[in-house]
GROMACS .gro file of N, CA and C in nm:
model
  444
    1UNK      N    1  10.080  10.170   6.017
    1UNK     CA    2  10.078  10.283   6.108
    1UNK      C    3  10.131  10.236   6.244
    2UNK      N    4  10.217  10.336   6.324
    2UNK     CA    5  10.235  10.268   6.445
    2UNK      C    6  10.178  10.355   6.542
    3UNK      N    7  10.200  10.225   6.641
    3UNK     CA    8  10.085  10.282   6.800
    3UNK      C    9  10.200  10.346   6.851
    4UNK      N   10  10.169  10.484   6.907
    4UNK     CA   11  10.236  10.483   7.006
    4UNK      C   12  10.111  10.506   7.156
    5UNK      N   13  10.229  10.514   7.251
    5UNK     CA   14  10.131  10.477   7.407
    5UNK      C   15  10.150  10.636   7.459
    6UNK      N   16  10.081  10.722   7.515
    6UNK     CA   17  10.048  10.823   7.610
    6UNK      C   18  10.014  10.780   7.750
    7UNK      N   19  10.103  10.762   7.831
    7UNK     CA   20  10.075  10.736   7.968
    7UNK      C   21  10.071  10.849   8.061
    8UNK      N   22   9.969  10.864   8.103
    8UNK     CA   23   9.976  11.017   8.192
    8UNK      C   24   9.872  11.062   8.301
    9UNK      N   25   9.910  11.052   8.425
    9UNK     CA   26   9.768  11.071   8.483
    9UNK      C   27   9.651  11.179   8.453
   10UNK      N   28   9.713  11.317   8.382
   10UNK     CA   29   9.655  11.398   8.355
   10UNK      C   30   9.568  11.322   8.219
   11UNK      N   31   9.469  11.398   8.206
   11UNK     CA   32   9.339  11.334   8.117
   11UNK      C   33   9.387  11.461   8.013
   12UNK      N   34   9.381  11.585   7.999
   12UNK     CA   35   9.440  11.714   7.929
   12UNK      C   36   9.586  11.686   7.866
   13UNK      N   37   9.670  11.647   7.929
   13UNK     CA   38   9.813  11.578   7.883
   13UNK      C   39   9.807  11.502   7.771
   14UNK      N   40   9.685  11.355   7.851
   14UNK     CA   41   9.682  11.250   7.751
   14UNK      C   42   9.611  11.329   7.628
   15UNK      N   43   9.549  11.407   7.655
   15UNK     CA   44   9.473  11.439   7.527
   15UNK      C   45   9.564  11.519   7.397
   16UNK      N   46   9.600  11.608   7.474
   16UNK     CA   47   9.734  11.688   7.411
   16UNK      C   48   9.801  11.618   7.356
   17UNK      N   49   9.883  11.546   7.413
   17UNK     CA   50  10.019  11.468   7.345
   17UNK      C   51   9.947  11.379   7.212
   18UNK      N   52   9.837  11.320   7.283
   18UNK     CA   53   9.744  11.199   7.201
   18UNK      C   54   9.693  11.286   7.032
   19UNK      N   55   9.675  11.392   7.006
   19UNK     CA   56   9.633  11.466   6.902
   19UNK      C   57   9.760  11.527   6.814
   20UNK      N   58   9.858  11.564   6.929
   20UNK     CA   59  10.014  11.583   6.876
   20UNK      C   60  10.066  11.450   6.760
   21UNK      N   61  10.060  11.359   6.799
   21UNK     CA   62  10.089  11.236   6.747
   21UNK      C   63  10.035  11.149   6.658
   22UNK      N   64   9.873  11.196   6.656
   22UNK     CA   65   9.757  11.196   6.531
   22UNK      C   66   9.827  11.228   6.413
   23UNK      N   67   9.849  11.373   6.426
   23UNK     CA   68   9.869  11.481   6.333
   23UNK      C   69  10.016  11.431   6.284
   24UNK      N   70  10.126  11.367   6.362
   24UNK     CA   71  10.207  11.318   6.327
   24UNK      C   72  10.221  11.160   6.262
   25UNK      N   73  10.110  11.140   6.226
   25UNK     CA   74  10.099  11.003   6.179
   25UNK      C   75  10.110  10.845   6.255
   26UNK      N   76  10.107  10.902   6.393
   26UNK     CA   77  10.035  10.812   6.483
   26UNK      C   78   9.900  10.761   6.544
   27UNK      N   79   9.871  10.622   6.575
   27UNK     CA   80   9.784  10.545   6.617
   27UNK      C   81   9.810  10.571   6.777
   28UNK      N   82   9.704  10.612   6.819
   28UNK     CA   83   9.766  10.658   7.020
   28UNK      C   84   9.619  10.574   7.062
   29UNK      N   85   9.694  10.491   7.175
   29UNK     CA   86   9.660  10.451   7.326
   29UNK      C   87   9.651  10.517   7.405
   30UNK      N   88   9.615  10.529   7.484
   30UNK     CA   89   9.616  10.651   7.609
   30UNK      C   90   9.611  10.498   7.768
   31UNK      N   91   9.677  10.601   7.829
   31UNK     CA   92   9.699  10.483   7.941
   31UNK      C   93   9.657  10.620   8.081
   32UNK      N   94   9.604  10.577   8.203
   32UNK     CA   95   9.625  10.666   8.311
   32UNK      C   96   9.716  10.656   8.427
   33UNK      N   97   9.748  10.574   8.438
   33UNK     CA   98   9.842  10.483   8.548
   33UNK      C   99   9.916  10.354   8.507
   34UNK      N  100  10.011  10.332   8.598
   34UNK     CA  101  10.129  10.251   8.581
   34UNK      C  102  10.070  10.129   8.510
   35UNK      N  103  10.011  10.024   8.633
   35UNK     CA  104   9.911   9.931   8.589
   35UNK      C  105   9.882   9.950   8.392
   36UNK      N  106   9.784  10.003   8.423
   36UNK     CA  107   9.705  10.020   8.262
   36UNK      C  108   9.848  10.029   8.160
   37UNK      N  109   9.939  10.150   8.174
   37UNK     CA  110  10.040  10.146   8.085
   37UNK      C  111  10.110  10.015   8.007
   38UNK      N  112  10.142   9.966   8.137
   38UNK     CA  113  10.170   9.811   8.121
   38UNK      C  114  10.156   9.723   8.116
   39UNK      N  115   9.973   9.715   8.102
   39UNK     CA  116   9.923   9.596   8.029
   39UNK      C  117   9.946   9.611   7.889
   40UNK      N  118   9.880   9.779   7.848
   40UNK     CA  119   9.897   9.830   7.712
   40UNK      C  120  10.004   9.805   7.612
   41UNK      N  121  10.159   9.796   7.696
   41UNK     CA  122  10.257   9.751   7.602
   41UNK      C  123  10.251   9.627   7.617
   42UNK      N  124  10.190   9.500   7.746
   42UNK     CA  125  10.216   9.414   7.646
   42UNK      C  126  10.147   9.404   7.560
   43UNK      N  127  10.001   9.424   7.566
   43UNK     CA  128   9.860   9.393   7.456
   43UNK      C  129   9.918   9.445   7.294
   44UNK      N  130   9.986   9.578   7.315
   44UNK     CA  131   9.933   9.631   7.169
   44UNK      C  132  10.141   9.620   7.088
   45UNK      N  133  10.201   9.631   7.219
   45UNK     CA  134  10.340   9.644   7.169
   45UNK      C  135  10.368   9.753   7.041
   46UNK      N  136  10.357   9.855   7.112
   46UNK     CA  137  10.384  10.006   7.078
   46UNK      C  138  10.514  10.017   7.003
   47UNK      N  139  10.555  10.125   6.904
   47UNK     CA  140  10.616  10.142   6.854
   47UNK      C  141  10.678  10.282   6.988
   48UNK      N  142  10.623  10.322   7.040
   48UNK     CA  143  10.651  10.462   7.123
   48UNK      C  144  10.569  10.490   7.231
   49UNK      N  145  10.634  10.506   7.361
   49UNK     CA  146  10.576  10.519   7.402
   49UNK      C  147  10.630  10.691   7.534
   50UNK      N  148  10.548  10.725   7.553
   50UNK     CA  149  10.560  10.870   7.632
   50UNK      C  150  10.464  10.824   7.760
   51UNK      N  151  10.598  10.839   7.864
   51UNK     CA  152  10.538  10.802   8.026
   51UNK      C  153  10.561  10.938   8.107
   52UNK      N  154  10.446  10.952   8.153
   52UNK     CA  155  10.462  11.068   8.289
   52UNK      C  156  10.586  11.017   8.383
   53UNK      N  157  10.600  11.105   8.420
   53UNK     CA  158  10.754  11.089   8.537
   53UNK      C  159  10.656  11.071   8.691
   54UNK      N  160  10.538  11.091   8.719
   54UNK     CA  161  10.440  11.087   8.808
   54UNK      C  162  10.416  10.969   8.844
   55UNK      N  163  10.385  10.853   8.695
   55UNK     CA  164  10.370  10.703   8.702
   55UNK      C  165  10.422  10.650   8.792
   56UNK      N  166  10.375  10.569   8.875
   56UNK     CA  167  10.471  10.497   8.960
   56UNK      C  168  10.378  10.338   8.992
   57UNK      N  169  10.479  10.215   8.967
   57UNK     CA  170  10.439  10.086   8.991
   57UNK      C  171  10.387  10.026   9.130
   58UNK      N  172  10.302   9.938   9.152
   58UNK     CA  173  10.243   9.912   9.237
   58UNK      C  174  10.368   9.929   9.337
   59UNK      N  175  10.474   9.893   9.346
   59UNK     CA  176  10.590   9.881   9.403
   59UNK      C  177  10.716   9.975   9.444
   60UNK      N  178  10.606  10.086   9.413
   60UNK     CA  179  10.687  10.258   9.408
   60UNK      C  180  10.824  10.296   9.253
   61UNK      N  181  10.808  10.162   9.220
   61UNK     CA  182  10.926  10.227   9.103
   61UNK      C  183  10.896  10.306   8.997
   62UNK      N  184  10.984  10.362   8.915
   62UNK     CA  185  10.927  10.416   8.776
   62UNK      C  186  10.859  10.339   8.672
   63UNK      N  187  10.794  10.414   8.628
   63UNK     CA  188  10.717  10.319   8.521
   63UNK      C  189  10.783  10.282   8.406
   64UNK      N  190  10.913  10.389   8.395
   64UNK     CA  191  10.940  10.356   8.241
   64UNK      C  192  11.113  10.238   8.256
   65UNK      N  193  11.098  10.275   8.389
   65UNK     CA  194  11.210  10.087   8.398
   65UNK      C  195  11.145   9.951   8.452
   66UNK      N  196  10.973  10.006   8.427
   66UNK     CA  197  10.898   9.875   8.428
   66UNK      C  198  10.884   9.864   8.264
   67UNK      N  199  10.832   9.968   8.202
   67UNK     CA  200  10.842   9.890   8.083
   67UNK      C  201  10.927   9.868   8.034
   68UNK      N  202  11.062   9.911   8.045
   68UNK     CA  203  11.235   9.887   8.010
   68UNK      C  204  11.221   9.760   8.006
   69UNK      N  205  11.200   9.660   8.104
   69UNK     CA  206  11.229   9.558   8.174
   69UNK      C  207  11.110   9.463   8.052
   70UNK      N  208  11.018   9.492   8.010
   70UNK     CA  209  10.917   9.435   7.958
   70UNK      C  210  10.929   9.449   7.796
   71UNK      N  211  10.984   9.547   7.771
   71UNK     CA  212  10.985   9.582   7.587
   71UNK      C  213  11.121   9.688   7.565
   72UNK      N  214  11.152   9.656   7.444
   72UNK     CA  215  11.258   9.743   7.408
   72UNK      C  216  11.215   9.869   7.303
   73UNK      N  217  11.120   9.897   7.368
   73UNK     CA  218  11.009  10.011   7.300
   73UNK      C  219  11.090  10.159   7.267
   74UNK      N  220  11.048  10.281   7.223
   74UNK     CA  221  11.115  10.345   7.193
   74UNK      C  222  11.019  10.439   7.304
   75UNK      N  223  11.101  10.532   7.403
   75UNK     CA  224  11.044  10.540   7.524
   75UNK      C  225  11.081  10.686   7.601
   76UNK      N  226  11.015  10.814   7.610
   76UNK     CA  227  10.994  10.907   7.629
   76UNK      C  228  10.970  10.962   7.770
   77UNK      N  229  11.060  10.966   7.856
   77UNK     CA  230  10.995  11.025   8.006
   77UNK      C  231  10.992  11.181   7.952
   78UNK      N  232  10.850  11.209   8.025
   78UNK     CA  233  10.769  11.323   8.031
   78UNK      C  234  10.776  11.344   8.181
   79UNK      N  235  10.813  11.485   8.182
   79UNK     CA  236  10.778  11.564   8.309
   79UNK      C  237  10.829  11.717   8.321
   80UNK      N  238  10.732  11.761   8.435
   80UNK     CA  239  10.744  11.941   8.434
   80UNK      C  240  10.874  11.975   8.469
   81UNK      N  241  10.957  11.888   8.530
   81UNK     CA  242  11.078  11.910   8.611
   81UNK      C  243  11.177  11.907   8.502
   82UNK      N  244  11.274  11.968   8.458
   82UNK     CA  245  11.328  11.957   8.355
   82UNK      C  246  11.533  11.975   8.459
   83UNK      N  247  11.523  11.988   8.570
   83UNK     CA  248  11.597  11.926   8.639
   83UNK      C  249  11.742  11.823   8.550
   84UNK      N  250  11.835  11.839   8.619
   84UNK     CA  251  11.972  11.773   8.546
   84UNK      C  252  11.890  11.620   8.660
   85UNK      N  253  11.906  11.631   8.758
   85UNK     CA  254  11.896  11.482   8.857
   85UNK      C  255  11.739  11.440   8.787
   86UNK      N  256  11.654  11.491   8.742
   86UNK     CA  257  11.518  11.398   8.673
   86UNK      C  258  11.602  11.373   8.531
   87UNK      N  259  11.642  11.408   8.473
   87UNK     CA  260  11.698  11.367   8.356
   87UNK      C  261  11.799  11.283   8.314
   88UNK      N  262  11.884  11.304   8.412
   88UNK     CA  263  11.959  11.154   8.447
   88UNK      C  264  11.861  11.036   8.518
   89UNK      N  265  11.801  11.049   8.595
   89UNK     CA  266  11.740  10.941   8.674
   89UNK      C  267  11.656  10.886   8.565
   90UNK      N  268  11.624  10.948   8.458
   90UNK     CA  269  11.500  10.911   8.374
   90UNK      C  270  11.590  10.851   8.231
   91UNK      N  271  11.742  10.853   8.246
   91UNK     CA  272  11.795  10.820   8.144
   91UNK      C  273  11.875  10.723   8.203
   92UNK      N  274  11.917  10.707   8.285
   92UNK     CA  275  11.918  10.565   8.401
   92UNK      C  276  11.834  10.411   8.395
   93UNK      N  277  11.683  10.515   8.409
   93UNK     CA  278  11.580  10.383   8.424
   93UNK      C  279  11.556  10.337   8.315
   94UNK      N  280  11.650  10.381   8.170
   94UNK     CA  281  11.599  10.347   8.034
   94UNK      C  282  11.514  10.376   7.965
   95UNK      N  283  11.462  10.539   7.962
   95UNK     CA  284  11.471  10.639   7.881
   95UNK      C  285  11.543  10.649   7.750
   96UNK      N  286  11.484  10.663   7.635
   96UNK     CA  287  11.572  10.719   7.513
   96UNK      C  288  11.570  10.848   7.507
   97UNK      N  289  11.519  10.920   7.575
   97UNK     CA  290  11.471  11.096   7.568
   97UNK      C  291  11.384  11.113   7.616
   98UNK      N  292  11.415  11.254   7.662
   98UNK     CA  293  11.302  11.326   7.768
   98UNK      C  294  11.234  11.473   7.718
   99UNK      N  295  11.112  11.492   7.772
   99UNK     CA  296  11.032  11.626   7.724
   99UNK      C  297  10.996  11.650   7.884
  100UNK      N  298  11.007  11.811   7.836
  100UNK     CA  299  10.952  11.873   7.972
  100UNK      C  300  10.859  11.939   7.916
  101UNK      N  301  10.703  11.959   8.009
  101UNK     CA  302  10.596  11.999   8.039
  101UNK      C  303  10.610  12.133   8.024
  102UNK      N  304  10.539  12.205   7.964
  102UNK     CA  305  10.492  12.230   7.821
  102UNK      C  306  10.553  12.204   7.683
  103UNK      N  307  10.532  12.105   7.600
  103UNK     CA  308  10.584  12.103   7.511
  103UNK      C  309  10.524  12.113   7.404
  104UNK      N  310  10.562  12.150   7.233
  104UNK     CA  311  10.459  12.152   7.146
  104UNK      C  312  10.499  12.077   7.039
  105UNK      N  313  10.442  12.035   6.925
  105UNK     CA  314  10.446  11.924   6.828
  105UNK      C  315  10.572  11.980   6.749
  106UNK      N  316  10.597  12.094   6.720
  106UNK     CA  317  10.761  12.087   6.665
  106UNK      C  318  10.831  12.006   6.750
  107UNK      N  319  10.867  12.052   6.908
  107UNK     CA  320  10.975  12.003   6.980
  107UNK      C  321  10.970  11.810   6.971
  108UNK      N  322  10.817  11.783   6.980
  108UNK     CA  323  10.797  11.628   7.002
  108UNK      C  324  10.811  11.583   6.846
  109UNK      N  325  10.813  11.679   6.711
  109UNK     CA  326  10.847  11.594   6.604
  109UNK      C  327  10.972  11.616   6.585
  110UNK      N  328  11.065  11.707   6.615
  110UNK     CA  329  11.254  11.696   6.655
  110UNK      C  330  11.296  11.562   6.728
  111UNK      N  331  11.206  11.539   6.817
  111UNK     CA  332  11.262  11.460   6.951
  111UNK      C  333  11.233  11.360   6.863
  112UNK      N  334  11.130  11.321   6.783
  112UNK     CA  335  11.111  11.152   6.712
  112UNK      C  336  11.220  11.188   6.631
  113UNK      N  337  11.252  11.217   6.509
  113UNK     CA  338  11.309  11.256   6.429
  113UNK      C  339  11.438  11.217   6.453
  114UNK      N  340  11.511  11.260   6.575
  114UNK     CA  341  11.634  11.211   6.618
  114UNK      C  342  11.625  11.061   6.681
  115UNK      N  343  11.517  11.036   6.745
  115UNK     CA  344  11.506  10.874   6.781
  115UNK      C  345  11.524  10.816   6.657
  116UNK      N  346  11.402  10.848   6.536
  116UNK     CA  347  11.468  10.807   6.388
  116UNK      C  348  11.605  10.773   6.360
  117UNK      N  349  11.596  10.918   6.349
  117UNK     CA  350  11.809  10.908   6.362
  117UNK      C  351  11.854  10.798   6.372
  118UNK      N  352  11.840  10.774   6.562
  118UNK     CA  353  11.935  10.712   6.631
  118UNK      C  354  11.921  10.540   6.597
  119UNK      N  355  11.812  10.486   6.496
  119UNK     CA  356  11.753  10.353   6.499
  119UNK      C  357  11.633  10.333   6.631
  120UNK      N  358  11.591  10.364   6.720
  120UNK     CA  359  11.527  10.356   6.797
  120UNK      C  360  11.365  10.363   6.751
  121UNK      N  361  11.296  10.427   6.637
  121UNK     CA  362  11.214  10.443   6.624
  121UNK      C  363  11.178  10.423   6.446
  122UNK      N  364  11.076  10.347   6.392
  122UNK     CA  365  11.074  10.333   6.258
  122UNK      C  366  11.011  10.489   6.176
  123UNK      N  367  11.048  10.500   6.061
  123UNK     CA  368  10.952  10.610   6.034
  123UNK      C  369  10.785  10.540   5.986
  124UNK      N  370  10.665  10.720   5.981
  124UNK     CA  371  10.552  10.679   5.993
  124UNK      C  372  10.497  10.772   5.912
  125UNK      N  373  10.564  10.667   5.734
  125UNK     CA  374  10.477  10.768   5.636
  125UNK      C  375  10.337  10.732   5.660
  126UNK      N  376  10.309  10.900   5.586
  126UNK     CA  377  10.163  10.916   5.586
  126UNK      C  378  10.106  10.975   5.445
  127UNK      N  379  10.034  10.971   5.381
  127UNK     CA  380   9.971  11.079   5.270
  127UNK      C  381   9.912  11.178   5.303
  128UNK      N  382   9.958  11.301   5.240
  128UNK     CA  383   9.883  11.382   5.279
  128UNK      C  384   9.858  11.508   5.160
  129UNK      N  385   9.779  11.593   5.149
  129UNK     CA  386   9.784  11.630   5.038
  129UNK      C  387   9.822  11.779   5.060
  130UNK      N  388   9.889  11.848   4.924
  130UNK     CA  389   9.965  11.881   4.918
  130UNK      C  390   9.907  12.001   4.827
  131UNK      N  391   9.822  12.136   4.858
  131UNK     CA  392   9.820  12.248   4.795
  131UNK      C  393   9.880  12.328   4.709
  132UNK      N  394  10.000  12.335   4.808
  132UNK     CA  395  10.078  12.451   4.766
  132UNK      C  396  10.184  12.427   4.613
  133UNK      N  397  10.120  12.316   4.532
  133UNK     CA  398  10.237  12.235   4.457
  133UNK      C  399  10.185  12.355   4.337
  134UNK      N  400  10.267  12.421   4.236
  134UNK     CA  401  10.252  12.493   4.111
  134UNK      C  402  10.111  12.419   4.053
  135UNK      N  403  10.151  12.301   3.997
  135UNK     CA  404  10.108  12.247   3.939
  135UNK      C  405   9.948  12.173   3.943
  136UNK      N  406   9.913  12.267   4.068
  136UNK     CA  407   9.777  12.259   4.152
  136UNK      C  408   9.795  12.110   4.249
  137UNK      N  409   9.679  12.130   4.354
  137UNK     CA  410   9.674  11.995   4.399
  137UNK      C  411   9.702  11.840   4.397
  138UNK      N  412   9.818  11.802   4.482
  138UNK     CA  413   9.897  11.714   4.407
  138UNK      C  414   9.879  11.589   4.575
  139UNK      N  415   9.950  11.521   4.623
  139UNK     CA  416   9.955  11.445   4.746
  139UNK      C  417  10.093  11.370   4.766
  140UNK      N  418  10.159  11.404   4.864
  140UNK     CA  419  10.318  11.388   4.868
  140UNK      C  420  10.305  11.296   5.036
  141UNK      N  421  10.432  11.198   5.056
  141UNK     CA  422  10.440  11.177   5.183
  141UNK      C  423  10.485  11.260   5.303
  142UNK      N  424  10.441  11.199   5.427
  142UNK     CA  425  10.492  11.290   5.512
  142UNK      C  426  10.534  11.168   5.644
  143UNK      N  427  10.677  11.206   5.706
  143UNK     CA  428  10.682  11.132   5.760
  143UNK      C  429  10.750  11.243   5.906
  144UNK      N  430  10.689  11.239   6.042
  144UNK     CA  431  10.720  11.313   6.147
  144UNK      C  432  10.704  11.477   6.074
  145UNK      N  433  10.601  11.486   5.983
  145UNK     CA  434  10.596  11.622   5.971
  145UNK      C  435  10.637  11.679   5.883
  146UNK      N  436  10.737  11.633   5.807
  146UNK     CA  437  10.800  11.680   5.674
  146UNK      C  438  10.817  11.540   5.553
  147UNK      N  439  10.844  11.598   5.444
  147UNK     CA  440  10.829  11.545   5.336
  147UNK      C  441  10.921  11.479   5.321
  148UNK      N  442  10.871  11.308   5.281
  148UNK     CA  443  11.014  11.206   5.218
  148UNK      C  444  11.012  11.173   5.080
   0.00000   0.00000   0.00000
């Protein structure tokens, strides 16, 4: 199973995204600040990780070209601003993709799905069982939400 990291000052965010990613066959960390984020990738070395655009390093920088700098993680700036200049700046600091605030578990299992795609992210079968099969109750994989 892989970890991914939820970095977010909001406690409601972390929780949100953190249950989004359950359900998607992730292991979630939750981080609140820069600091914590980045002990977290080095300690657990995440398969994924989703940083608030809010984060900011003891040193005023972004958080997610502190962890750039630290892991070649597969790496998500989050923020409400959905802005062309936050989206470049956030694909600059070494960003693989960005979500804007409100988002829901379709859009965040598209957005893995194409990291998939791109090599950036491994897939994260899961078992799960499977009702609707003719043949009554049966259990098929699931990997980002749909069947492999």
């Amino acid at each position: 199973m892989t970890t991914a990291l939820v970095a977010d000052p909001s406690e409601a965010a972390r929780q949100t995204a953190a249950r989004m990613l359950e359900s998607l066959g992730f292991r979630v960390a939750t981080a609140c600040n820069a600091a914590e984020a980045l002990a977290l990738v080095r300690e657990l070395a995440p398969g994924l990780v989703l940083a608030d655009a809010r984060l900011e390093t003891a040193d005023g920088g972004l958080a997610i070209a502190a962890i750039r700098k630290i892991s070649g993680v597969c790496l998500f700036h989050v923020s409400a601003d959905g802005g062309a200049a936050g989206v470049r700046g956030a694909m600059e600091a070494g960003a693989d993709d960005y979500l804007v605030k409100p988002y829901d578990a379709a859009l965040l299992g598209f957005k893995l799905a194409q990291a998939r795609t791109r090599g950036r992210l491994k897939p994260v079968p899961r078992l799960v069982q499977d009702n609707a099969a003719p043949e009554g109750p049966g259990w098929r994989l699931q990997s980002f939400g749909k069947a492999v």
